[in-house]
Structure formats: C-alpha cells, structure tokens
C-alpha cells in the first residue's frame, strides 16, 4: 500500500481532531509522491468524512437527544486500478436504552453481596463473589478485545484495560484466602472491588445508556457484565465492615504477607524471621500464575478471533461487480493496465478491411467504435430501443481496446511509411507451426468484462458497426476466475495449475511506463504493442509428470508459487542456488530462468492472459503489452524456443501483433493521431 | 468507627465518574450533554471605494465560519479567510468559476479569495475537510 505524500488528506487524516498542519507545497493536483506505508493488503486510515469532528455534539442532537437523528451521509471515492469504487455510509445518532433497570440490578447485587457477609459461610460467599467479579470483568474485556482491530499488543491492551492485569491476580489471591477462611483477606477483596468498580464507572458505565459499544458481545450481555462488576465491586466494599465486625480477624500470620503498597491492606512491616503461613515465594507464585492464566486466556481468544476470519479475506463482495466501470478516456486505452486485475471474460479478434474501404470509411468506423466504446463501457445504452441484451446489466468493468496490425499500413489511406519498424511480422521461431487463418489482421480488438453477456453484446455491436468496412478475420474467447471467487491481489493460476504473472512489471515500478508504453512514433505515443498468441497446453503430457518434475520445469513451487530457491512467491529467485548434489536448484532449462528479464537484457512485458477451453483443447490466450516487441516478446520468445523445458508441453498455434494507440481524449477517436496526420 | 472510611471509599467512584469523563454524549438521559459553542452568525460585505465588497471570515477549531453567512450584492466580493485555530481548513466555492477557494489553510494562515457573482442567489462555501461536521458558510447575494 502506498500513500500520496502530495495530498493534504495524508496530513489532515493523521489525528482524530485533524490538527496536523499541511506542509507548504502539498498539492493534490500535482503528480502523486507515493510512499509505501504497508506491505500488507490492509491499510487503515482515519477518514474525517465519516465521523463527527467536534468535541461538542451536533445542534440537532443537543436539541433532542432522545430521538434518532441523521447527522451526515458520507461517500469515499476509491480508484482501484482504474476502477471507480464508492464507499458510502451514514452517521446517525441513535439514542440508548433507559439505564435505571441496570442501576436497580446493581443496587440489588451490591446489597446481596454485603448481606452475604452476614450469613454463614460468609467467607466462602465473598470468595465466590470475588471470583465471579473477575470472571465477568474478563468476559467484558474479551468482548472489547475481539472488537479491537489492530496489533496483538493493541488488542491485549483492550482486554486488560488500564490496570486489570495488576488487579486480577490480587482478586484471585483474595478469593483463595477468603475461601481458606482468612478474615483479613476481605481488605484485599474490597480493594479489588473498589478499583474495578471505579474503572467500570469511568470507562464503561456509559454502555448502560448508550446504543452502541466497542464490543463483540451482544449489547445486553455487555451491559450485564458492567452492571455485575459495579454491583459486586461496591458490594465487596460494603461487605468489608460487615465481615470485620462479625468475625474478628485472627491476630496473626498473614500480616507478614508482602503486600504491594497502594492497596488498602495493612502496611506494617513484616516481623523479621516471622513464621508466616504464606511465604513470599508462594505469593509471587500466585501472582505469576494469575498473570499467566490471564495471558493464556487472552492468547486463546486471540487465536480464536483469527480463525473466524475467512481465509480469502481479500475477496471483494460481489454486489457491485456489475456496476463497476473503467474510464474509457484517459492517458492510455483502458484494458491495458486497467482494471488492475484482468476481467473474467475476454474476446480477442482481428478485422480485415473490405476491399473498397477508403480512408473516410476507416475514419468513420473508428469514430463509431469510439462512440460505442465510450457509451457501453460507461453502462449507457446506444440509443436503439430494440437493443435490450444488456438492458438490465451494468458494464461490469467493460473495456474495449483497439489497435492496428502491420497489414493495415498501405490500405485505406494509411501510408505504408507511417508503420513503425517494430510493427512487423515476427521472425519465424523454431519449431512453430502457426495457423495463418487465425493470425494477424488489419485491426485488433480486445473486449473484456466481468460478464460474458456484456462481452458478447459489445462484440456484436462492434461487428455491426463495422459492416461494409471491415469483416471479422479471426476471434477467440478466454476466461479468468470470476470476480469475488478469487482474491483480487493473488496472482491468477493458469490451467496447468501454476501461478502465472508473478514477475509482471508492476505499476509501482519506476520503469513501468517505459516497459509497457511506447514513446514513438508520435502517433503511437502512450500506446502499447499487443502480442496475441493462442498457446495450447498439452495437459495430458503435463499431468503425466510428477509434481517435482512439474516444479522443475517451471522453476517454482506449484502450491504457493515460490521460486525453488526458497522464500515465498514474491521472493526474488536465486538463480545460482545449488542442491546438495551440486545441481542448480532452479534448473538451467526452467521456464522462469529462461524467461527472466535478467537473462534477456531486461526484456519485460505486461502479461494479461486468459484461459481457454475448446472441446478437448485447452490453453492460454496469451496477451502481452510492451513498449517495443523487439525488446519484449521477441527477445524472450527467441530464448524460450531454444531452451525452455516448458516448450514440450505447450504449442503456439496463432500469432498477431497490433500497435494499440494511446489514450483517447474526449472528443477525439481511436487512432485519430494516425489517421488525421495522413 | 470503621464506617467512615467505607463511606469515603464508596464515594470515590462516583466522584471520579463525573459526567466530564463520559465524553460529550453525557450521562443517562442526555444529562451533561455538550452543546456546540459555535453559532450561526451573519455579516454584510462592505463596499470599498474601488467597487469591491470586502468581508473577513475567521475559522477556528470549532469548525465554524464566523460569520457563517455573508450578505452582499452582485459584483466582486473579496473574502479574507483568517484561520485563528490550529486545525487546517480548505474553503471551497463550488459554484464559482473564478476561484476554486483558498486551498489548504493551516492554523495561523490568512488567505484572500475573490469571487465574482452576477446573479442573486445563495452560494455555499463549505470547508472541504469538515463539511460533514457542519462547517458550511454561505454567500447570500441579493
């Protein structure tokens, strides 16, 4: 997670009352200055939009606190890899229940505890009351701890409160001594009762008359806990004189107890060499045992709290998948780096221009595609009332990305001289048998969405708009896990079961743009070269390998995707690591070694692959985006066909290369920079 | 003779647990609830010899504008926003085309903003950071 140090919110959100000054020069409109703040998937911040900022209450609440009030409605707009997400909520005043029943219960409980000191067995009754007091206080603390979000120390602090850790051991000691019949122990019990009830009064009493509390316990249980602590605590204080009067304490030994100063126990110095019934070491032991018990209990609760968290915590709830939209306009075409995670469904296809299509016809086609793309990706209808296929659907993060193949140049008024050198048919790679009918093309189009109906309808629309100007040359479809099924941040797995894409360039890499986006020629600035390859996986052969052999082919573990040299998925591979027998840990022909940028003069590309299944055939619709295919796909593929152990298990069947122009400004159309320059 | 200390001890939690420790929401039944100190106030912008109407608006930690309503006539209105507290603010004029607002205004800072209004009406100037806590001002042009 990264935080923009150039945004005032970074400073304004620092503290509860927003008193941190914003440094001069911080400008939300300027280029963001990203600073990493978390290596986890979670980052919490204090957003002032969703709470009440003043130290006084809203006027409307003050005017009548006994009825509910809507204070404000807030929304926080989030940009998640180009997808617009909106978190919304409301701030409401909800009056709490009447507190007097709890006060009555407290008074009865206190009177009951004090009365128990009158009747036999008084000591044991007070011992039981003291034990119950601690138990209830622990339950209340656990409720607060389980509702506390944060680190283990923060959660433990919520359990123990300010000083419960210091008090509970003495309560247990008082319980034990009272149970054994020591009258003077009532001083200790009363002190514990006093301190715990004082704490409860200050910290927790408002629970009795407020509508919500930071606790995982049901509100009524939490209130009962607080009332019980207050009732028993005050009852023990009241029981102190009662017990002392009816049972004159034995003038003896446990005076010698070393009692912590500050508690209300007698503080006479212990007679030297006194024959105490309880020695110093024993007391230390009891205190330690009490503290350990409390720690063990809270650790168990913490562990329990963890297991209730679903394992795939990063999965986004499904309710808004349809409503998501990816901006069509922007510095780059959508569908390359946005949305951050490829959609669930893709259609890739090529069109060839009809023989008679002139320059104006091509321009008109691209204008129509641009207009349709802008509307459909925003979830708007095209204005044809009979067009009801997606009438009830959102765009589901629809993207439409369009570009030009080498064969376009020299046709329909596009001069052959405008073709960049990099936009040329690939050299023949050794061992490849490509299907020319399903390769190349004048125009390349990628349509992707989380919903297959949206994809199908968009493709149908684009083809309809192309009628008479361009006809479909080839097409293929692919899929990924649906949104909400897989974690948004985990690397997807391909049909071989391997995580695929770990070493992709990341948007946060400093050289990301120079790897992915073209800077020349002028008409392609901000665009990207798309390599499309249909790569069949020979899954029967692959499945015939043992797990160990499969991992050696790839160079990564199959379960978590970690390099065979160790660590986790993101750990950089140690290509020189060796096994005890001297062989390379990541074999010389392992796919990850051969494909690594380190062994290809830094060649890198952004792979956004999709799986396909076509009857018995299955594989990968390989889509790779790069600034220059000669420094991306071609460089890597040359090495792969020479040495890749994976080559035996895959077969490249089709191939195409398109130059996809840069982002579309509002009011212009796809490829305008190429077609208007001519 | 043992009763006295007990009475004192029993009183301690009640003394410690005064309403002040329970936050602005107060005690049972809304007793001791903390009312806002900032109140709504209005002032007129003053026409200067150069034809510009001027007004000074202070902001503070009470998350209110003083005055919160500024009355003026169509023309150029010059606001001087003076932040006398420690909390940063960012005053916006969402309906004005000639200024976005003050930008970030830290505690102790002062910034001048001119808006040109041709039509009568109510032109809000909220604080971007604190609008949900009710920090809204309004320019009334008549």
PDB file of N, CA and C in Angstrom, chain A residues 310-348:
ATOM      1  N   UNK A 310     -12.242 -15.196   7.477  1.00  0.00           N
ATOM      2  CA  UNK A 310     -12.181 -16.106   6.337  1.00  0.00           C
ATOM      3  C   UNK A 310     -10.789 -16.086   5.713  1.00  0.00           C
ATOM      4  N   UNK A 311     -10.380 -17.220   5.166  1.00  0.00           N
ATOM      5  CA  UNK A 311      -9.032 -17.300   4.633  1.00  0.00           C
ATOM      6  C   UNK A 311      -8.842 -16.410   3.410  1.00  0.00           C
ATOM      7  N   UNK A 312      -9.886 -16.247   2.604  1.00  0.00           N
ATOM      8  CA  UNK A 312      -9.740 -15.420   1.412  1.00  0.00           C
ATOM      9  C   UNK A 312     -10.318 -14.046   1.720  1.00  0.00           C
ATOM     10  N   UNK A 313      -9.669 -13.386   2.685  1.00  0.00           N
ATOM     11  CA  UNK A 313     -10.205 -12.126   3.189  1.00  0.00           C
ATOM     12  C   UNK A 313     -10.196 -11.043   2.129  1.00  0.00           C
ATOM     13  N   UNK A 314      -9.328 -11.175   1.133  1.00  0.00           N
ATOM     14  CA  UNK A 314      -9.203 -10.091   0.166  1.00  0.00           C
ATOM     15  C   UNK A 314     -10.267 -10.153  -0.922  1.00  0.00           C
ATOM     16  N   UNK A 315     -11.132 -11.145  -0.895  1.00  0.00           N
ATOM     17  CA  UNK A 315     -12.157 -11.231  -1.928  1.00  0.00           C
ATOM     18  C   UNK A 315     -13.163 -10.098  -1.735  1.00  0.00           C
ATOM     19  N   UNK A 316     -13.455  -9.416  -2.813  1.00  0.00           N
ATOM     20  CA  UNK A 316     -14.362  -8.286  -2.747  1.00  0.00           C
ATOM     21  C   UNK A 316     -15.797  -8.788  -2.848  1.00  0.00           C
ATOM     22  N   UNK A 317     -16.689  -8.280  -2.004  1.00  0.00           N
ATOM     23  CA  UNK A 317     -18.081  -8.723  -2.106  1.00  0.00           C
ATOM     24  C   UNK A 317     -18.625  -8.478  -3.506  1.00  0.00           C
ATOM     25  N   UNK A 318     -19.597  -9.313  -3.890  1.00  0.00           N
ATOM     26  CA  UNK A 318     -19.998  -9.337  -5.290  1.00  0.00           C
ATOM     27  C   UNK A 318     -20.994  -8.269  -5.688  1.00  0.00           C
ATOM     28  N   UNK A 319     -21.638  -7.652  -4.717  1.00  0.00           N
ATOM     29  CA  UNK A 319     -22.829  -6.873  -5.038  1.00  0.00           C
ATOM     30  C   UNK A 319     -22.580  -5.787  -6.084  1.00  0.00           C
ATOM     31  N   UNK A 320     -21.350  -5.296  -6.212  1.00  0.00           N
ATOM     32  CA  UNK A 320     -21.154  -4.148  -7.095  1.00  0.00           C
ATOM     33  C   UNK A 320     -20.396  -4.502  -8.369  1.00  0.00           C
ATOM     34  N   UNK A 321     -20.235  -5.788  -8.661  1.00  0.00           N
ATOM     35  CA  UNK A 321     -19.433  -6.147  -9.830  1.00  0.00           C
ATOM     36  C   UNK A 321     -20.040  -5.567 -11.104  1.00  0.00           C
ATOM     37  N   UNK A 322     -21.353  -5.693 -11.224  1.00  0.00           N
ATOM     38  CA  UNK A 322     -21.998  -5.213 -12.440  1.00  0.00           C
ATOM     39  C   UNK A 322     -21.874  -3.713 -12.603  1.00  0.00           C
ATOM     40  N   UNK A 323     -21.908  -2.990 -11.502  1.00  0.00           N
ATOM     41  CA  UNK A 323     -21.933  -1.529 -11.568  1.00  0.00           C
ATOM     42  C   UNK A 323     -20.557  -0.935 -11.845  1.00  0.00           C
ATOM     43  N   UNK A 324     -19.513  -1.760 -11.732  1.00  0.00           N
ATOM     44  CA  UNK A 324     -18.172  -1.189 -11.905  1.00  0.00           C
ATOM     45  C   UNK A 324     -17.967  -0.714 -13.331  1.00  0.00           C
ATOM     46  N   UNK A 325     -17.297   0.423 -13.451  1.00  0.00           N
ATOM     47  CA  UNK A 325     -16.945   0.854 -14.801  1.00  0.00           C
ATOM     48  C   UNK A 325     -15.502   1.321 -14.806  1.00  0.00           C
ATOM     49  N   UNK A 326     -14.843   1.104 -15.925  1.00  0.00           N
ATOM     50  CA  UNK A 326     -13.456   1.518 -16.101  1.00  0.00           C
ATOM     51  C   UNK A 326     -13.483   2.698 -17.066  1.00  0.00           C
ATOM     52  N   UNK A 327     -12.869   3.831 -16.686  1.00  0.00           N
ATOM     53  CA  UNK A 327     -12.948   5.012 -17.555  1.00  0.00           C
ATOM     54  C   UNK A 327     -12.423   4.710 -18.966  1.00  0.00           C
ATOM     55  N   UNK A 328     -13.193   5.083 -19.980  1.00  0.00           N
ATOM     56  CA  UNK A 328     -12.818   4.831 -21.373  1.00  0.00           C
ATOM     57  C   UNK A 328     -11.745   5.827 -21.818  1.00  0.00           C
ATOM     58  N   UNK A 329     -11.907   7.078 -21.347  1.00  0.00           N
ATOM     59  CA  UNK A 329     -10.945   8.112 -21.709  1.00  0.00           C
ATOM     60  C   UNK A 329      -9.831   8.163 -20.676  1.00  0.00           C
ATOM     61  N   UNK A 330      -8.667   8.630 -21.086  1.00  0.00           N
ATOM     62  CA  UNK A 330      -7.550   8.708 -20.151  1.00  0.00           C
ATOM     63  C   UNK A 330      -6.244   8.723 -20.905  1.00  0.00           C
ATOM     64  N   UNK A 331      -5.127   8.718 -20.177  1.00  0.00           N
ATOM     65  CA  UNK A 331      -3.821   8.799 -20.845  1.00  0.00           C
ATOM     66  C   UNK A 331      -3.491   7.560 -21.679  1.00  0.00           C
ATOM     67  N   UNK A 332      -4.066   6.419 -21.304  1.00  0.00           N
ATOM     68  CA  UNK A 332      -3.844   5.195 -22.064  1.00  0.00           C
ATOM     69  C   UNK A 332      -5.202   4.554 -22.327  1.00  0.00           C
ATOM     70  N   UNK A 333      -5.267   3.695 -23.333  1.00  0.00           N
ATOM     71  CA  UNK A 333      -6.523   2.987 -23.548  1.00  0.00           C
ATOM     72  C   UNK A 333      -6.806   2.076 -22.363  1.00  0.00           C
ATOM     73  N   UNK A 334      -8.093   1.938 -22.019  1.00  0.00           N
ATOM     74  CA  UNK A 334      -8.477   1.026 -20.950  1.00  0.00           C
ATOM     75  C   UNK A 334      -8.221  -0.412 -21.406  1.00  0.00           C
ATOM     76  N   UNK A 335      -8.004  -1.297 -20.469  1.00  0.00           N
ATOM     77  CA  UNK A 335      -7.808  -2.700 -20.795  1.00  0.00           C
ATOM     78  C   UNK A 335      -6.337  -3.092 -20.837  1.00  0.00           C
ATOM     79  N   UNK A 336      -5.439  -2.118 -20.670  1.00  0.00           N
ATOM     80  CA  UNK A 336      -4.008  -2.437 -20.664  1.00  0.00           C
ATOM     81  C   UNK A 336      -3.520  -2.551 -19.220  1.00  0.00           C
ATOM     82  N   UNK A 337      -3.679  -1.462 -18.474  1.00  0.00           N
ATOM     83  CA  UNK A 337      -3.354  -1.549 -17.040  1.00  0.00           C
ATOM     84  C   UNK A 337      -4.609  -1.417 -16.188  1.00  0.00           C
ATOM     85  N   UNK A 338      -5.725  -1.109 -16.813  1.00  0.00           N
ATOM     86  CA  UNK A 338      -6.975  -1.021 -16.067  1.00  0.00           C
ATOM     87  C   UNK A 338      -7.974  -2.003 -16.654  1.00  0.00           C
ATOM     88  N   UNK A 339      -8.774  -2.658 -15.815  1.00  0.00           N
ATOM     89  CA  UNK A 339      -8.656  -2.700 -14.362  1.00  0.00           C
ATOM     90  C   UNK A 339      -7.404  -3.475 -13.938  1.00  0.00           C
ATOM     91  N   UNK A 340      -6.989  -3.275 -12.698  1.00  0.00           N
ATOM     92  CA  UNK A 340      -5.723  -3.844 -12.248  1.00  0.00           C
ATOM     93  C   UNK A 340      -5.692  -5.360 -12.455  1.00  0.00           C
ATOM     94  N   UNK A 341      -6.790  -6.011 -12.163  1.00  0.00           N
ATOM     95  CA  UNK A 341      -6.836  -7.449 -12.356  1.00  0.00           C
ATOM     96  C   UNK A 341      -7.693  -7.722 -13.581  1.00  0.00           C
ATOM     97  N   UNK A 342      -7.210  -8.543 -14.527  1.00  0.00           N
ATOM     98  CA  UNK A 342      -7.982  -8.779 -15.748  1.00  0.00           C
ATOM     99  C   UNK A 342      -9.399  -9.261 -15.418  1.00  0.00           C
ATOM    100  N   UNK A 343     -10.335  -8.881 -16.302  1.00  0.00           N
ATOM    101  CA  UNK A 343     -11.722  -9.248 -16.082  1.00  0.00           C
ATOM    102  C   UNK A 343     -11.916 -10.758 -16.262  1.00  0.00           C
ATOM    103  N   UNK A 344     -13.139 -11.194 -15.987  1.00  0.00           N
ATOM    104  CA  UNK A 344     -13.409 -12.632 -16.001  1.00  0.00           C
ATOM    105  C   UNK A 344     -13.530 -13.170 -17.422  1.00  0.00           C
ATOM    106  N   UNK A 345     -13.875 -12.323 -18.372  1.00  0.00           N
ATOM    107  CA  UNK A 345     -14.211 -12.829 -19.692  1.00  0.00           C
ATOM    108  C   UNK A 345     -13.590 -11.927 -20.761  1.00  0.00           C
ATOM    109  N   UNK A 346     -13.028 -12.531 -21.802  1.00  0.00           N
ATOM    110  CA  UNK A 346     -12.389 -11.727 -22.832  1.00  0.00           C
ATOM    111  C   UNK A 346     -12.769 -12.251 -24.225  1.00  0.00           C
ATOM    112  N   UNK A 347     -12.820 -11.326 -25.176  1.00  0.00           N
ATOM    113  CA  UNK A 347     -12.938 -11.669 -26.589  1.00  0.00           C
ATOM    114  C   UNK A 347     -11.806 -10.933 -27.295  1.00  0.00           C
ATOM    115  N   UNK A 348     -11.019 -11.663 -28.050  1.00  0.00           N
ATOM    116  CA  UNK A 348      -9.953 -11.046 -28.824  1.00  0.00           C
ATOM    117  C   UNK A 348     -10.220 -11.363 -30.278  1.00  0.00           C
TER     118      UNK A 348
END
